[in-house]
Amino acid sequence: MRKLLLLSLVLASPLTFAATQCTTADKAQWQDQDKFQADLKAHGYEIKKFKVTGGNCYEIYGFNKEGQKVEIYFDPVDGKVIKSEIDG
């Protein structure tokens, strides 16, 4: 019974399903997606997948200039990294 209650609390927690939020700025203030990707490529990134998230982020999946697999969330207004994961 305790395990079931604990599981219910964890699943009900807003942190469990919290999406990464990057900006609330109007999309007219966002950097152009194609130019943003071109700038990343010029800095050595290889982009396998690019998307706009529900939290208003530019998100990439790919590789950094060291060849490490990355998943990075960027603020689309100023290009700042909001969240980054490197694998390998």
PDB file of C-alpha atoms in Angstrom:
ATOM      1  CA  MET A   1       0.000   0.000   0.000  1.00  0.00           C
ATOM      2  CA  ARG A   2       2.839   2.411   0.858  1.00  0.00           C
ATOM      3  CA  LYS A   3       4.523   1.736  -2.480  1.00  0.00           C
ATOM      4  CA  LEU A   4       1.316   2.494  -4.321  1.00  0.00           C
ATOM      5  CA  LEU A   5       0.877   5.757  -2.397  1.00  0.00           C
ATOM      6  CA  LEU A   6       4.491   6.767  -3.040  1.00  0.00           C
ATOM      7  CA  LEU A   7       4.168   5.968  -6.742  1.00  0.00           C
ATOM      8  CA  SER A   8       0.968   8.043  -6.922  1.00  0.00           C
ATOM      9  CA  LEU A   9       2.703  11.022  -5.302  1.00  0.00           C
ATOM     10  CA  VAL A  10       5.669  10.805  -7.666  1.00  0.00           C
ATOM     11  CA  LEU A  11       3.453  10.581 -10.733  1.00  0.00           C
ATOM     12  CA  ALA A  12       1.314  13.486  -9.534  1.00  0.00           C
ATOM     13  CA  SER A  13       4.339  15.703  -8.926  1.00  0.00           C
ATOM     14  CA  PRO A  14       4.579  18.631 -11.355  1.00  0.00           C
ATOM     15  CA  LEU A  15       8.332  18.100 -11.534  1.00  0.00           C
ATOM     16  CA  THR A  16       7.857  14.665 -13.035  1.00  0.00           C
ATOM     17  CA  PHE A  17       6.359  16.055 -16.217  1.00  0.00           C
ATOM     18  CA  ALA A  18       7.885  19.535 -16.197  1.00  0.00           C
ATOM     19  CA  ALA A  19       9.073  20.564 -19.638  1.00  0.00           C
ATOM     20  CA  THR A  20      12.122  22.710 -20.129  1.00  0.00           C
ATOM     21  CA  GLN A  21      10.905  26.294 -20.554  1.00  0.00           C
ATOM     22  CA  CYS A  22      13.236  28.559 -22.534  1.00  0.00           C
ATOM     23  CA  THR A  23      11.323  31.757 -23.238  1.00  0.00           C
ATOM     24  CA  THR A  24       7.968  33.474 -23.129  1.00  0.00           C
ATOM     25  CA  ALA A  25       9.038  36.052 -25.723  1.00  0.00           C
ATOM     26  CA  ASP A  26       6.935  36.575 -28.829  1.00  0.00           C
ATOM     27  CA  LYS A  27       8.135  34.460 -31.759  1.00  0.00           C
ATOM     28  CA  ALA A  28       8.832  37.651 -33.720  1.00  0.00           C
ATOM     29  CA  GLN A  29      11.814  38.123 -31.361  1.00  0.00           C
ATOM     30  CA  TRP A  30      13.242  34.648 -32.007  1.00  0.00           C
ATOM     31  CA  GLN A  31      16.325  34.106 -34.138  1.00  0.00           C
ATOM     32  CA  ASP A  32      15.723  32.686 -37.610  1.00  0.00           C
ATOM     33  CA  GLN A  33      15.852  28.871 -37.369  1.00  0.00           C
ATOM     34  CA  ASP A  34      17.952  28.374 -40.503  1.00  0.00           C
ATOM     35  CA  LYS A  35      20.497  31.020 -39.505  1.00  0.00           C
ATOM     36  CA  PHE A  36      20.632  29.643 -35.958  1.00  0.00           C
ATOM     37  CA  GLN A  37      21.415  26.158 -37.265  1.00  0.00           C
ATOM     38  CA  ALA A  38      23.994  27.530 -39.718  1.00  0.00           C
ATOM     39  CA  ASP A  39      25.744  29.339 -36.844  1.00  0.00           C
ATOM     40  CA  LEU A  40      25.854  26.134 -34.789  1.00  0.00           C
ATOM     41  CA  LYS A  41      27.305  24.222 -37.742  1.00  0.00           C
ATOM     42  CA  ALA A  42      29.928  26.958 -38.188  1.00  0.00           C
ATOM     43  CA  HIS A  43      30.927  26.324 -34.562  1.00  0.00           C
ATOM     44  CA  GLY A  44      31.474  22.614 -35.263  1.00  0.00           C
ATOM     45  CA  TYR A  45      28.105  21.081 -34.412  1.00  0.00           C
ATOM     46  CA  GLU A  46      26.632  18.319 -36.557  1.00  0.00           C
ATOM     47  CA  ILE A  47      22.853  18.529 -36.279  1.00  0.00           C
ATOM     48  CA  LYS A  48      20.923  15.306 -36.793  1.00  0.00           C
ATOM     49  CA  LYS A  49      17.575  16.661 -35.579  1.00  0.00           C
ATOM     50  CA  PHE A  50      16.362  20.199 -34.882  1.00  0.00           C
ATOM     51  CA  LYS A  51      12.997  21.053 -33.380  1.00  0.00           C
ATOM     52  CA  VAL A  52      11.044  23.679 -31.505  1.00  0.00           C
ATOM     53  CA  THR A  53       9.819  22.282 -28.201  1.00  0.00           C
ATOM     54  CA  GLY A  54       6.580  22.892 -26.349  1.00  0.00           C
ATOM     55  CA  GLY A  55       8.613  24.924 -23.856  1.00  0.00           C
ATOM     56  CA  ASN A  56       9.639  27.372 -26.593  1.00  0.00           C
ATOM     57  CA  CYS A  57      13.189  26.102 -27.015  1.00  0.00           C
ATOM     58  CA  TYR A  58      15.306  25.310 -30.021  1.00  0.00           C
ATOM     59  CA  GLU A  59      16.438  21.751 -29.383  1.00  0.00           C
ATOM     60  CA  ILE A  60      19.134  19.880 -31.253  1.00  0.00           C
ATOM     61  CA  TYR A  61      20.241  16.282 -31.290  1.00  0.00           C
ATOM     62  CA  GLY A  62      23.607  15.629 -32.862  1.00  0.00           C
ATOM     63  CA  PHE A  63      27.321  15.928 -32.171  1.00  0.00           C
ATOM     64  CA  ASN A  64      29.576  18.680 -30.847  1.00  0.00           C
ATOM     65  CA  LYS A  65      32.961  19.563 -32.358  1.00  0.00           C
ATOM     66  CA  GLU A  66      34.620  16.908 -30.154  1.00  0.00           C
ATOM     67  CA  GLY A  67      32.367  14.247 -31.715  1.00  0.00           C
ATOM     68  CA  GLN A  68      30.338  13.721 -28.542  1.00  0.00           C
ATOM     69  CA  LYS A  69      26.646  12.974 -28.889  1.00  0.00           C
ATOM     70  CA  VAL A  70      24.619  15.919 -27.547  1.00  0.00           C
ATOM     71  CA  GLU A  71      21.078  17.015 -26.804  1.00  0.00           C
ATOM     72  CA  ILE A  72      20.899  20.770 -26.195  1.00  0.00           C
ATOM     73  CA  TYR A  73      18.041  23.179 -25.486  1.00  0.00           C
ATOM     74  CA  PHE A  74      18.667  26.790 -26.525  1.00  0.00           C
ATOM     75  CA  ASP A  75      16.788  30.007 -25.804  1.00  0.00           C
ATOM     76  CA  PRO A  76      15.654  30.992 -29.319  1.00  0.00           C
ATOM     77  CA  VAL A  77      15.901  34.718 -28.537  1.00  0.00           C
ATOM     78  CA  ASP A  78      19.497  35.022 -27.292  1.00  0.00           C
ATOM     79  CA  GLY A  79      20.882  31.573 -28.177  1.00  0.00           C
ATOM     80  CA  LYS A  80      21.860  30.831 -24.573  1.00  0.00           C
ATOM     81  CA  VAL A  81      22.129  27.142 -23.621  1.00  0.00           C
ATOM     82  CA  ILE A  82      19.325  26.322 -21.192  1.00  0.00           C
ATOM     83  CA  LYS A  83      19.942  22.591 -20.786  1.00  0.00           C
ATOM     84  CA  SER A  84      22.600  20.287 -22.192  1.00  0.00           C
ATOM     85  CA  GLU A  85      23.302  16.574 -22.105  1.00  0.00           C
ATOM     86  CA  ILE A  86      26.482  15.024 -23.484  1.00  0.00           C
ATOM     87  CA  ASP A  87      26.769  11.283 -24.073  1.00  0.00           C
ATOM     88  CA  GLY A  88      30.172   9.835 -24.618  1.00  0.00           C
TER      89      GLY A  88
END
